[in-house]
Amino acid sequence: MYKKKSNKPLYIAIAAAVILIVVLAVVQSTLSKQAGGKSATETETESELTVETETEAPTHNILLYKSSSGTIEFDASWLLSDSDTDSVLEVEENTLVTMLITPSDGKALESVDVLDYDMQTVSSVVRSVSGTEDATGEMRLSFVMPDRDVFISFNFTDVSAESEAQTEMVEIETESETEETSPYGLTLHGLTDEVQSSYNGMFDEQKFLQALGDAIQIDSEESEYRNVTDVYFGEAVETEDSDTPKVCYEIYFNGYETWSLLSTYYVTEDSYVFTEMTSETEAETEVADENITITDSTGTDTTATANSTGTSGNTGTSGSSSGSSSTSSVSTGETTTTTTSLDILSVSTVFLSFVGDEDAFYQAAFDYILSKGYTGSITGTMSSYEIDPENQTATIRIMLSSGGTITGTYNKSANTYSFSGL
């Protein structure tokens, strides 16, 4: 008898085989995808590396114009070509370009032009290698190479011509400034570097002209120097007194070298004194007499006339003062008039500038004459004077027509006079 077999085991086997096949297919597909992805990434990376290797930074040219006035140094690896008139450099974009510029003897670097071929300026910096402003030494040019070709030209100038131009500019500025602010409208000439250095940096033009104008009383109608407009530095003057630090120069006026004074600058006191280079000239100027009448307890009137006159010659000036004589003893009710006048010639304007109050000087001298019993018309001549800025004193000698001599001392600190003689 035929018995039908069961197919169930067969079906199970087939299903298992199908499942196994599907699993294997999925696994193979997954592995294939992973393998394929890695290969693509590696290929892309290799491609990028190849591009980077093959692509270099762009380069641009620098046309460098040569000059016989100086030498230009740069990185030798940049040199593309060279000729007698120019050099061509090849530099990568964004590279910091530096060049060393050395001017020849007697030359100075005036400017450097870095331009592209559209005549647009490329930003650059030029500095002294030593860190000073001396353009005659080594200079360094620096700029970043742009994304285009450029050319460079170096401009040099003669050192002497540059110095003269600077000197002329300084003189023009000084003259312009002097016209606006100079004391007494004075213009100073001949203030060279040598003159300024002799003052060790302490020279002040404004102070110098102010002191000079005050000393010579330039704004006085009676001063010999009233027409002075220009002051010139002359030669330096050596003095015998070397213990006191001072600077001495001859100065002259309005271009006349014979019309001069000695300028002495006392370093410690920071002050100027101006004295004559030549002997004093006498030129008398008359001043009207002034009478003063004083009545004493007895009713006696005594009149004293003061006529103290200086001169307006080479060193003098004019001035007047008033004073009174001692009262005479006479019978009550009677009036006796005693007239005394004093003319002082060749009074130095420098001395009067030092004392400040010329009227007080004339009055003090007149009072001393009266105290010595002198009467009548007396003429005196200031024969010499000496100013001591350190001690702030001045000493004078006055020779009288009567044959006597007065020696006077002025103490500036106390503002007092003392006289001796006769």
XYZ file of N, CA and C in Angstrom, residues 199-208 210-212 244-247 263-274 389-390 392:
96
model
N 75.832 128.823 23.719
C 74.969 129.119 24.866
C 74.487 127.843 25.558
N 74.937 126.701 25.075
C 74.571 125.403 25.671
C 73.065 125.212 25.779
N 72.369 125.631 24.719
C 70.928 125.427 24.676
C 70.124 126.402 25.512
N 70.774 127.423 26.087
C 70.069 128.356 26.966
C 69.695 129.653 26.260
N 69.997 129.768 24.970
C 69.679 131.013 24.269
C 68.196 131.083 23.946
N 67.586 132.200 24.322
C 66.181 132.455 24.038
C 66.111 133.765 23.268
N 65.748 133.674 21.997
C 65.760 134.860 21.134
C 64.846 135.960 21.671
N 63.664 135.583 22.120
C 62.725 136.581 22.637
C 63.302 137.297 23.856
N 63.885 136.530 24.749
C 64.455 137.119 25.970
C 65.641 138.008 25.635
N 66.474 137.574 24.685
C 67.646 138.351 24.285
C 67.229 139.703 23.718
N 64.376 141.251 24.071
C 63.692 142.046 25.087
C 64.700 142.747 25.989
N 65.718 141.994 26.428
C 66.746 142.571 27.299
C 67.526 143.663 26.572
N 67.825 143.434 25.294
C 68.559 144.433 24.520
C 67.738 145.701 24.349
N 83.838 133.383 36.064
C 82.394 133.532 35.944
C 81.936 132.971 34.609
N 81.052 131.967 34.608
C 80.588 131.405 33.327
C 79.748 132.422 32.563
N 80.204 132.788 31.397
C 79.483 133.764 30.597
C 79.808 133.570 29.123
N 78.958 134.126 28.288
C 79.113 134.048 26.838
C 79.097 135.468 26.294
N 77.661 142.082 23.961
C 76.604 141.349 24.661
C 77.252 140.302 25.559
N 76.974 140.392 26.852
C 77.512 139.427 27.817
C 76.354 138.693 28.477
N 76.351 137.391 28.338
C 75.317 136.569 28.959
C 75.929 135.850 30.155
N 75.390 136.119 31.343
C 75.853 135.477 32.575
C 75.006 134.226 32.798
N 75.660 133.070 32.682
C 74.961 131.800 32.678
C 74.258 131.536 34.011
N 74.970 131.771 35.106
C 74.403 131.467 36.419
C 73.154 132.289 36.693
N 73.207 133.588 36.342
C 72.080 134.487 36.618
C 71.033 134.461 35.509
N 71.384 133.833 34.378
C 70.493 133.815 33.223
C 70.073 135.240 32.864
N 71.077 136.118 32.719
C 70.790 137.520 32.437
C 71.800 138.082 31.449
N 71.395 139.152 30.770
C 72.233 139.804 29.775
C 72.657 141.181 30.252
N 73.886 141.560 29.901
C 74.382 142.921 30.112
C 75.006 143.376 28.801
N 74.692 144.594 28.389
C 75.199 145.138 27.133
C 76.068 146.358 27.425
N 76.510 141.723 37.820
C 75.201 141.054 37.895
C 75.098 140.062 39.041
N 76.224 139.451 39.411
C 76.168 138.453 40.486
C 75.779 139.088 41.803
N 74.514 142.153 41.951
C 73.465 143.118 41.669
C 73.857 144.538 42.115
